[in-house]
């Protein structure tokens, strides 16, 4: 039997790298889509030792021609669209660009599939951000969406378009509504990696202190390497669908700081309130963390908590890595760089 062939857009990102490794292990031929003006940085693929096992092709979500050409040429069994302007905070600064990439970009792919490759199975990276500050304490596939950022609205536009193409044109399209997932490959502009890299710098006296915004935001954090397996499982189903992928546990950003600080040997004392809140290391009386207004967003999700029972039942998938283990994996990987 010939090898299955998959295109992963956003191959240079966190999930793209882990998914590529996973599909290679499953015997796939993996092609990675890289955007125009790409970061050019393949450090994640190098880190996983797969840089030379993947063919890279141009794939720019802003360019219909680039997408049509590749979808037509590739004759893919599966396409995973992980590419996006994925920063929620940046979407407030660049709402038009974010919408063009995340919403229109997906329609460009769906149109290409409909016209040139309607047997290809398609995965779209949808997001828990689409729920916004919902009344439901726990979110599943039936919960209504109330997006509160340009990023979330762009993702919801794509999500609904995908549903339309599935129903109207019978395309095999599935959406993973993924809750936050992290790893040592996470960009340090996201809060978990920022906390860990900065705490380690503070520990080694390379940074005076760490500055954060809303530390009372609650997130349902899981591990990227667990979550990418659910993407693949979705495309192995006879029937496509939408699936919530989450750990089912929520913690505040402050809990994440506490857990990482404990693992890294800090003995924190929290003082003050609101913008004046800070954390001191009781071992040496030095400031470790303070709040900086600059890192607050115009709108923010206060709490998010996923229910992945559908994925458990149909995909036989569940989140395996605990919050404590996730923090440990990320801290150990960062500490290694200092040895
Ligand atoms: P990353 O930010 O790590 O990766 C994003 C990727 O998209 C990068 O490879 C980037 O390329 C590429 N990209 C950006 N703009 C374009 C463009 N115009 N055309 C083509 N490619 C582009 O994201 P993650 O790996 O964390 O997430 C993967 C997907 O899942 C994203 O769509 C994200 O929105 C979504 N998601 C992520 C969650 C998470 O917690 N990680 C949760 C829910 C959804 P370059 O390297 O050149 O910048
Ligand atoms: P998020 O992740 O916006 O949920 O999007 P991020 O880690 O950026 O923020 C999580 C929460 O932490 C608060 N926060 C800070 N965030 C950042 N980045 N920097 C800070 O200094 C800081 N201080 C507090 C934020 O306000 C927020 O409440 C991620 C991305 O991967 C999206 O692409 C994906 O769709 C969602 O997760 C699910």
Short mmCIF file of C-alpha atoms and ligand atoms in Angstrom, two decimals:
data_model
loop_
_atom_site.label_atom_id
_atom_site.label_comp_id
_atom_site.label_asym_id
_atom_site.label_seq_id
_atom_site.Cartn_x
_atom_site.Cartn_y
_atom_site.Cartn_z
CA UNK A 1 0.00 0.00 0.00
CA UNK A 2 1.33 3.47 -0.85
CA UNK A 3 2.16 5.89 1.93
CA UNK A 4 -0.54 8.31 3.05
CA UNK A 5 0.30 11.88 2.16
CA UNK A 6 -0.43 14.80 4.48
CA UNK A 7 0.04 18.55 4.22
CA UNK A 8 0.52 20.43 7.49
CA UNK A 9 0.18 24.19 7.26
CA UNK A 10 1.90 26.09 10.08
CA UNK A 11 4.64 23.43 10.13
CA UNK A 12 7.04 25.84 11.86
CA UNK A 13 4.68 26.29 14.82
CA UNK A 14 4.34 24.29 18.03
CA UNK A 15 1.56 21.92 16.95
CA UNK A 16 2.85 21.64 13.37
CA UNK A 17 6.16 20.26 14.61
CA UNK A 18 4.64 17.68 16.97
CA UNK A 19 2.03 16.60 14.44
CA UNK A 20 4.71 16.17 11.76
CA UNK A 21 6.72 13.93 14.09
CA UNK A 22 3.62 11.90 14.95
CA UNK A 23 2.58 11.41 11.29
CA UNK A 24 6.13 10.45 10.26
CA UNK A 25 6.06 7.78 12.98
CA UNK A 26 2.79 6.54 11.50
CA UNK A 27 4.51 6.14 8.10
CA UNK A 28 3.04 9.21 6.37
CA UNK A 29 4.75 11.29 3.74
CA UNK A 30 4.67 14.71 5.41
CA UNK A 31 4.74 17.98 3.49
CA UNK A 32 4.95 21.24 5.43
CA UNK A 33 3.40 24.48 4.25
CA UNK A 34 5.46 27.59 4.88
CA UNK A 35 4.17 31.13 4.45
CA UNK A 36 5.68 34.00 2.47
CA UNK A 37 7.93 36.12 4.70
CA UNK A 38 8.07 33.13 7.03
CA UNK A 39 10.02 33.37 10.27
CA UNK A 40 12.33 30.91 8.46
CA UNK A 41 12.95 29.44 11.80
CA UNK A 42 12.86 25.68 11.83
CA UNK A 43 14.15 25.35 15.39
CA UNK A 44 11.17 23.24 16.46
CA UNK A 45 11.65 20.74 13.61
CA UNK A 46 15.37 20.63 14.42
CA UNK A 47 14.61 20.10 18.10
CA UNK A 48 12.50 17.04 17.21
CA UNK A 49 15.14 15.77 14.75
CA UNK A 50 12.75 15.79 11.77
CA UNK A 51 13.93 18.84 9.80
CA UNK A 52 15.29 16.72 6.95
CA UNK A 53 12.36 14.32 6.82
CA UNK A 54 9.83 16.90 5.65
CA UNK A 55 9.42 18.52 2.29
CA UNK A 56 8.64 22.22 2.63
CA UNK A 57 6.36 23.92 0.08
CA UNK A 58 5.13 27.53 -0.16
CA UNK A 59 1.69 27.90 1.41
CA UNK A 60 0.48 31.41 2.20
CA UNK A 61 -3.01 31.76 3.67
CA UNK A 62 -3.31 35.26 2.18
CA UNK A 63 -2.70 33.97 -1.36
CA UNK A 64 -5.45 32.13 -3.20
CA UNK A 65 -3.07 31.16 -6.01
CA UNK A 66 -0.53 29.61 -3.67
CA UNK A 67 -3.28 27.57 -1.98
CA UNK A 68 -5.00 26.46 -5.20
CA UNK A 69 -1.70 25.39 -6.70
CA UNK A 70 -0.66 23.27 -3.74
CA UNK A 71 -4.05 21.67 -3.10
CA UNK A 72 -4.27 20.73 -6.77
CA UNK A 73 -0.66 19.56 -7.10
CA UNK A 74 -0.41 17.65 -3.84
CA UNK A 75 -3.34 15.21 -4.19
CA UNK A 76 -3.30 14.96 -0.40
CA UNK A 77 -5.08 12.31 1.63
CA UNK A 78 -5.19 14.72 4.58
CA UNK A 79 -4.63 18.44 5.12
CA UNK A 80 -4.17 19.86 8.62
CA UNK A 81 -4.60 23.63 8.75
CA UNK A 82 -2.62 24.73 11.79
CA UNK A 83 -1.43 28.00 10.30
CA UNK A 84 -2.84 31.16 11.82
CA UNK A 85 -2.14 34.54 13.32
CA UNK A 86 -2.42 32.75 16.65
CA UNK A 87 -1.78 35.56 19.15
CA UNK A 88 -4.98 36.79 20.79
CA UNK A 89 -3.35 40.00 22.11
CA UNK A 90 -1.89 40.87 18.67
CA UNK A 91 -5.31 40.43 17.08
CA UNK A 92 -6.49 43.60 18.88
CA UNK A 93 -3.64 45.50 17.18
CA UNK A 94 -4.12 43.86 13.75
CA UNK A 95 -7.79 42.86 13.42
CA UNK A 96 -7.90 43.12 9.62
CA UNK A 97 -4.75 41.07 9.07
CA UNK A 98 -5.93 38.50 11.62
CA UNK A 99 -9.29 38.15 9.87
CA UNK A 100 -7.69 37.87 6.47
CA UNK A 101 -5.36 35.07 7.58
CA UNK A 102 -7.58 33.16 10.02
CA UNK A 103 -11.03 33.52 8.46
CA UNK A 104 -10.55 34.22 4.73
CA UNK A 105 -7.48 31.97 4.65
CA UNK A 106 -9.64 28.99 5.64
CA UNK A 107 -12.29 29.82 3.04
CA UNK A 108 -9.51 29.90 0.45
CA UNK A 109 -8.54 26.34 1.43
CA UNK A 110 -12.15 25.12 1.53
CA UNK A 111 -12.81 26.54 -1.94
CA UNK A 112 -9.65 24.89 -3.27
CA UNK A 113 -10.76 21.57 -1.78
CA UNK A 114 -14.25 21.88 -3.21
CA UNK A 115 -12.95 22.63 -6.70
CA UNK A 116 -9.82 20.52 -6.96
CA UNK A 117 -9.62 17.85 -4.28
CA UNK A 118 -12.97 16.96 -2.73
CA UNK A 119 -11.83 13.60 -1.36
CA UNK A 120 -9.07 15.13 0.80
CA UNK A 121 -9.85 15.03 4.53
CA UNK A 122 -9.43 18.40 6.19
CA UNK A 123 -8.68 19.40 9.80
CA UNK A 124 -9.17 22.97 11.00
CA UNK A 125 -7.60 24.33 14.19
CA UNK A 126 -10.55 25.95 15.94
CA UNK A 127 -10.17 27.40 19.43
CA UNK A 128 -11.77 27.54 22.87
CA UNK A 129 -11.39 31.32 22.51
CA UNK A 130 -14.58 31.14 20.40
CA UNK A 131 -16.60 30.58 23.61
CA UNK A 132 -15.59 33.95 25.09
CA UNK A 133 -17.01 34.68 28.52
CA UNK A 134 -19.86 32.21 28.19
CA UNK A 135 -22.56 31.70 30.84
CA UNK A 136 -21.84 27.94 30.81
CA UNK A 137 -19.26 27.02 33.41
CA UNK A 138 -18.15 24.06 31.28
CA UNK A 139 -17.98 24.18 27.49
CA UNK A 140 -18.67 21.36 25.04
CA UNK A 141 -19.66 21.07 21.35
CA UNK A 142 -23.23 22.28 22.11
CA UNK A 143 -22.25 25.40 24.06
CA UNK A 144 -22.99 28.64 22.23
CA UNK A 145 -20.15 30.89 21.12
CA UNK A 146 -19.61 34.44 22.35
CA UNK A 147 -16.21 35.48 21.00
CA UNK A 148 -14.63 38.59 22.51
CA UNK A 149 -11.47 39.19 20.49
CA UNK A 150 -10.73 39.71 16.76
CA UNK A 151 -8.80 36.41 16.94
CA UNK A 152 -11.80 34.52 18.34
CA UNK A 153 -14.21 36.05 15.83
CA UNK A 154 -11.90 35.15 12.95
CA UNK A 155 -11.64 31.56 14.21
CA UNK A 156 -15.42 31.33 14.61
CA UNK A 157 -15.95 32.59 11.06
CA UNK A 158 -13.67 29.79 9.81
CA UNK A 159 -15.36 27.25 12.10
CA UNK A 160 -18.81 28.03 10.75
CA UNK A 161 -17.61 28.11 7.15
CA UNK A 162 -16.13 24.65 7.65
CA UNK A 163 -19.52 23.41 8.92
CA UNK A 164 -21.14 24.90 5.84
CA UNK A 165 -18.74 23.16 3.43
CA UNK A 166 -19.23 19.88 5.31
CA UNK A 167 -23.00 20.06 5.00
CA UNK A 168 -23.46 21.76 1.65
CA UNK A 169 -20.68 20.04 -0.32
CA UNK A 170 -20.18 16.85 1.66
CA UNK A 171 -16.48 17.52 2.28
CA UNK A 172 -14.75 15.50 5.02
CA UNK A 173 -13.95 18.50 7.25
CA UNK A 174 -13.45 18.34 11.00
CA UNK A 175 -12.83 21.07 13.55
CA UNK A 176 -10.90 20.57 16.75
CA UNK A 177 -12.03 23.09 19.35
CA UNK A 178 -8.77 22.95 21.23
CA UNK A 179 -8.27 24.50 24.63
CA UNK A 180 -4.87 25.97 25.54
CA UNK A 181 -2.07 23.50 25.08
CA UNK A 182 1.56 24.08 25.82
CA UNK A 183 4.96 22.39 25.60
CA UNK A 184 8.67 23.18 25.52
CA UNK A 185 8.06 24.20 21.89
CA UNK A 186 5.61 26.94 22.90
CA UNK A 187 6.57 30.48 21.83
CA UNK A 188 7.57 32.52 24.89
CA UNK A 189 5.06 35.21 24.04
CA UNK A 190 2.36 32.93 25.50
CA UNK A 191 1.99 33.17 29.23
CA UNK A 192 3.11 29.67 30.33
CA UNK A 193 6.41 29.75 28.48
CA UNK A 194 6.93 33.39 29.44
CA UNK A 195 6.50 32.47 33.11
CA UNK A 196 8.97 29.59 32.90
CA UNK A 197 11.68 31.28 30.82
CA UNK A 198 11.49 34.44 32.94
CA UNK A 199 11.41 32.67 36.31
CA UNK A 200 14.54 30.75 35.29
CA UNK A 201 16.22 34.02 34.27
CA UNK A 202 15.29 35.54 37.64
CA UNK A 203 16.67 32.42 39.37
CA UNK A 204 20.03 32.85 37.59
CA UNK A 205 20.05 36.66 38.13
CA UNK A 206 19.63 37.35 34.42
CA UNK A 207 16.39 39.31 34.88
CA UNK A 208 15.34 41.54 37.80
CA UNK A 209 11.74 40.24 37.89
CA UNK A 210 8.88 38.91 35.79
CA UNK A 211 6.02 41.22 34.71
CA UNK A 212 2.55 39.86 33.96
CA UNK A 213 -0.95 41.16 33.25
CA UNK A 214 -4.19 39.42 34.29
CA UNK A 215 -2.99 36.69 36.68
CA UNK A 216 -6.55 35.76 37.71
CA UNK A 217 -7.51 34.55 34.21
CA UNK A 218 -8.31 30.82 34.34
CA UNK A 219 -7.27 28.48 31.56
CA UNK A 220 -7.74 24.76 30.86
CA UNK A 221 -4.15 23.82 30.00
CA UNK A 222 -3.01 20.59 28.38
CA UNK A 223 0.06 19.23 26.60
CA UNK A 224 0.49 19.77 22.85
CA UNK A 225 1.92 16.31 22.19
CA UNK A 226 -1.28 14.75 23.61
CA UNK A 227 -3.57 17.12 21.71
CA UNK A 228 -2.15 16.64 18.19
CA UNK A 229 -3.10 12.95 18.41
CA UNK A 230 -6.75 13.99 18.59
CA UNK A 231 -6.35 15.91 15.30
CA UNK A 232 -5.23 12.75 13.54
CA UNK A 233 -7.96 10.66 15.14
CA UNK A 234 -10.61 13.08 13.83
CA UNK A 235 -9.48 12.49 10.25
CA UNK A 236 -9.57 8.70 10.69
CA UNK A 237 -13.33 8.76 11.41
CA UNK A 238 -15.85 7.82 8.76
CA UNK A 239 -17.97 10.78 9.75
CA UNK A 240 -16.40 14.22 10.18
CA UNK A 241 -17.41 16.47 13.08
CA UNK A 242 -16.47 19.03 15.71
CA UNK A 243 -14.67 17.92 18.85
CA UNK A 244 -13.72 19.71 22.07
CA UNK A 245 -10.19 18.81 23.12
CA UNK A 246 -9.35 19.85 26.66
CA UNK A 247 -7.85 18.62 29.92
CA UNK A 248 -11.02 19.29 31.93
CA UNK A 249 -9.07 21.14 34.64
CA UNK A 250 -8.72 24.88 35.08
CA UNK A 251 -6.11 26.90 36.87
CA UNK A 252 -5.37 30.60 37.14
CA UNK A 253 -2.24 32.14 35.65
CA UNK A 254 -1.21 32.72 39.28
CA UNK A 255 -1.55 28.95 39.96
CA UNK A 256 0.79 28.34 37.02
CA UNK A 257 3.32 30.81 38.49
CA UNK A 258 3.03 29.12 41.90
CA UNK A 259 3.53 25.63 40.47
CA UNK A 260 6.53 26.64 38.31
CA UNK A 261 8.08 28.70 41.14
CA UNK A 262 7.74 25.79 43.54
CA UNK A 263 9.36 23.40 41.06
CA UNK A 264 12.20 25.89 40.46
CA UNK A 265 12.91 26.27 44.18
CA UNK A 266 11.41 29.71 44.88
CA UNK A 267 9.62 30.29 48.18
CA UNK A 268 7.05 32.93 47.22
CA UNK A 269 5.14 35.33 49.41
CA UNK A 270 2.30 37.24 47.70
CA UNK A 271 1.65 40.81 48.77
CA UNK A 272 -0.65 43.67 47.70
CA UNK A 273 -3.73 43.69 45.50
CA UNK A 274 -4.73 44.46 41.90
CA UNK A 275 -2.11 46.34 39.95
CA UNK A 276 0.06 46.49 43.10
CA UNK A 277 0.18 42.75 43.67
CA UNK A 278 3.69 41.27 43.75
CA UNK A 279 5.56 38.12 44.72
CA UNK A 280 8.70 38.13 46.85
CA UNK A 281 11.16 35.27 47.25
CA UNK A 282 11.22 34.64 51.01
CA UNK A 283 14.63 32.95 50.67
CA UNK A 284 16.38 36.23 49.80
CA UNK A 285 13.65 38.89 50.13
CA UNK A 286 13.97 39.79 46.43
CA UNK A 287 11.10 40.80 44.15
CA UNK A 288 10.19 37.96 41.73
CA UNK A 289 7.00 39.16 40.04
CA UNK A 290 5.01 42.32 39.57
CA UNK A 291 1.95 43.35 37.59
CA UNK A 292 2.32 45.54 34.51
CA UNK A 293 -0.71 47.25 32.94
CA UNK A 294 0.93 46.80 29.52
CA UNK A 295 0.05 43.08 29.53
CA UNK A 296 -3.69 43.48 30.07
CA UNK A 297 -5.96 43.08 27.04
CA UNK A 298 -8.94 45.27 26.05
CA UNK A 299 -11.08 42.13 26.57
CA UNK A 300 -10.06 38.85 28.17
CA UNK A 301 -11.64 35.48 28.87
CA UNK A 302 -11.87 35.19 32.62
CA UNK A 303 -12.47 31.45 32.88
CA UNK A 304 -12.62 28.53 30.48
CA UNK A 305 -13.18 24.85 31.20
CA UNK A 306 -13.66 22.17 28.55
CA UNK A 307 -15.64 18.93 28.48
CA UNK A 308 -14.11 16.39 26.07
CA UNK A 309 -16.59 13.55 26.62
CA UNK A 310 -17.46 13.39 22.91
CA UNK A 311 -13.78 12.95 22.00
CA UNK A 312 -13.43 10.35 24.73
CA UNK A 313 -16.39 8.38 23.40
CA UNK A 314 -15.88 8.65 19.65
CA UNK A 315 -12.15 9.22 19.24
CA UNK A 316 -11.11 7.22 22.33
CA UNK A 317 -8.97 10.24 23.20
CA UNK A 318 -8.23 11.81 26.53
CA UNK A 319 -5.72 14.28 27.90
CA UNK A 320 -2.95 12.29 29.60
CA UNK A 321 -0.53 14.86 31.03
CA UNK A 322 -1.41 16.46 34.38
CA UNK A 323 -0.97 20.16 35.14
CA UNK A 324 1.96 19.35 37.46
CA UNK A 325 3.66 17.17 34.82
CA UNK A 326 3.16 19.81 32.14
CA UNK A 327 4.90 22.43 34.31
CA UNK A 328 7.68 19.94 35.07
CA UNK A 329 8.21 19.01 31.38
CA UNK A 330 8.42 22.68 30.40
CA UNK A 331 10.73 23.66 33.30
CA UNK A 332 13.08 20.71 32.71
CA UNK A 333 13.37 21.51 29.00
CA UNK A 334 14.21 25.15 29.74
CA UNK A 335 16.65 24.31 32.54
CA UNK A 336 18.52 21.99 30.16
CA UNK A 337 19.50 25.02 28.07
CA UNK A 338 21.45 26.40 31.04
CA UNK A 339 23.51 23.28 31.62
P1 LIG B 1 1.96 28.81 16.47
O1 LIG B 1 1.80 30.27 16.65
O2 LIG B 1 3.08 28.13 17.18
O3 LIG B 1 2.13 28.50 14.90
C1 LIG B 1 1.42 29.20 13.92
C2 LIG B 1 1.94 28.80 12.55
O4 LIG B 1 1.20 29.51 11.54
C3 LIG B 1 3.42 29.14 12.32
O5 LIG B 1 4.02 28.09 11.59
C4 LIG B 1 3.35 30.39 11.44
O6 LIG B 1 4.49 30.58 10.62
C5 LIG B 1 2.11 30.05 10.58
N1 LIG B 1 1.51 31.22 9.92
C6 LIG B 1 1.24 32.43 10.44
N2 LIG B 1 0.68 33.22 9.51
C7 LIG B 1 0.59 32.50 8.36
C8 LIG B 1 0.13 32.79 7.03
N3 LIG B 1 -0.35 33.98 6.70
N4 LIG B 1 0.16 31.80 6.10
C9 LIG B 1 0.66 30.57 6.40
N5 LIG B 1 1.16 30.27 7.63
C10 LIG B 1 1.11 31.21 8.60
O7 LIG B 1 0.56 28.12 16.82
P2 LIG B 1 0.25 26.72 17.55
O8 LIG B 1 1.09 25.67 16.93
O9 LIG B 1 0.24 26.92 19.01
O10 LIG B 1 -1.27 26.51 17.14
C11 LIG B 1 -1.63 25.85 15.93
C12 LIG B 1 -3.03 26.30 15.51
O11 LIG B 1 -3.96 25.96 16.54
C13 LIG B 1 -3.20 27.80 15.28
O12 LIG B 1 -4.14 27.94 14.23
C14 LIG B 1 -3.81 28.31 16.58
O13 LIG B 1 -4.57 29.48 16.36
C15 LIG B 1 -4.67 27.13 16.97
N6 LIG B 1 -4.91 26.92 18.39
C16 LIG B 1 -3.84 26.82 19.24
C17 LIG B 1 -4.04 26.54 20.56
C18 LIG B 1 -2.90 26.44 21.53
O14 LIG B 1 -3.16 26.49 22.74
N7 LIG B 1 -1.69 26.26 21.08
C19 LIG B 1 -5.41 26.32 21.10
C20 LIG B 1 -6.46 26.43 20.10
C21 LIG B 1 -6.19 26.71 18.80
P3 LIG B 1 5.81 31.37 11.13
O15 LIG B 1 6.64 30.37 11.88
O16 LIG B 1 6.46 31.81 9.86
O17 LIG B 1 5.36 32.50 12.00
P1 LIG B 2 -4.41 32.72 25.06
O1 LIG B 2 -2.95 32.42 25.62
O2 LIG B 2 -4.64 34.17 24.86
O3 LIG B 2 -5.37 31.99 25.95
O4 LIG B 2 -4.35 32.07 23.60
P2 LIG B 2 -1.90 33.32 26.41
O5 LIG B 2 -0.94 32.37 26.99
O6 LIG B 2 -1.38 34.43 25.56
O7 LIG B 2 -2.80 33.99 27.56
C1 LIG B 2 -3.44 33.23 28.58
C2 LIG B 2 -3.94 34.15 29.67
O8 LIG B 2 -2.81 34.73 30.37
C3 LIG B 2 -3.07 36.09 30.60
N1 LIG B 2 -1.80 36.82 30.79
C4 LIG B 2 -0.82 36.98 29.88
N2 LIG B 2 -0.70 36.49 28.62
C5 LIG B 2 0.44 36.78 27.93
N3 LIG B 2 0.60 36.29 26.71
N4 LIG B 2 1.44 37.54 28.50
C6 LIG B 2 1.36 38.06 29.76
O9 LIG B 2 2.26 38.73 30.24
C7 LIG B 2 0.18 37.74 30.49
N5 LIG B 2 -0.24 38.03 31.76
C8 LIG B 2 -1.43 37.46 31.93
C9 LIG B 2 -3.81 36.53 29.34
O10 LIG B 2 -4.46 37.79 29.57
C10 LIG B 2 -4.76 35.34 29.16
O11 LIG B 2 -5.88 35.52 29.97
C11 LIG B 2 -3.76 30.80 23.35
C12 LIG B 2 -3.27 30.80 21.89
O12 LIG B 2 -2.53 29.62 21.67
C13 LIG B 2 -4.44 30.85 20.92
O13 LIG B 2 -3.96 30.68 19.59
C14 LIG B 2 -5.42 29.72 21.27
O14 LIG B 2 -6.53 29.75 20.41
C15 LIG B 2 -5.87 29.84 22.72
O15 LIG B 2 -4.71 29.77 23.56
C16 LIG B 2 -6.83 28.72 23.13
#
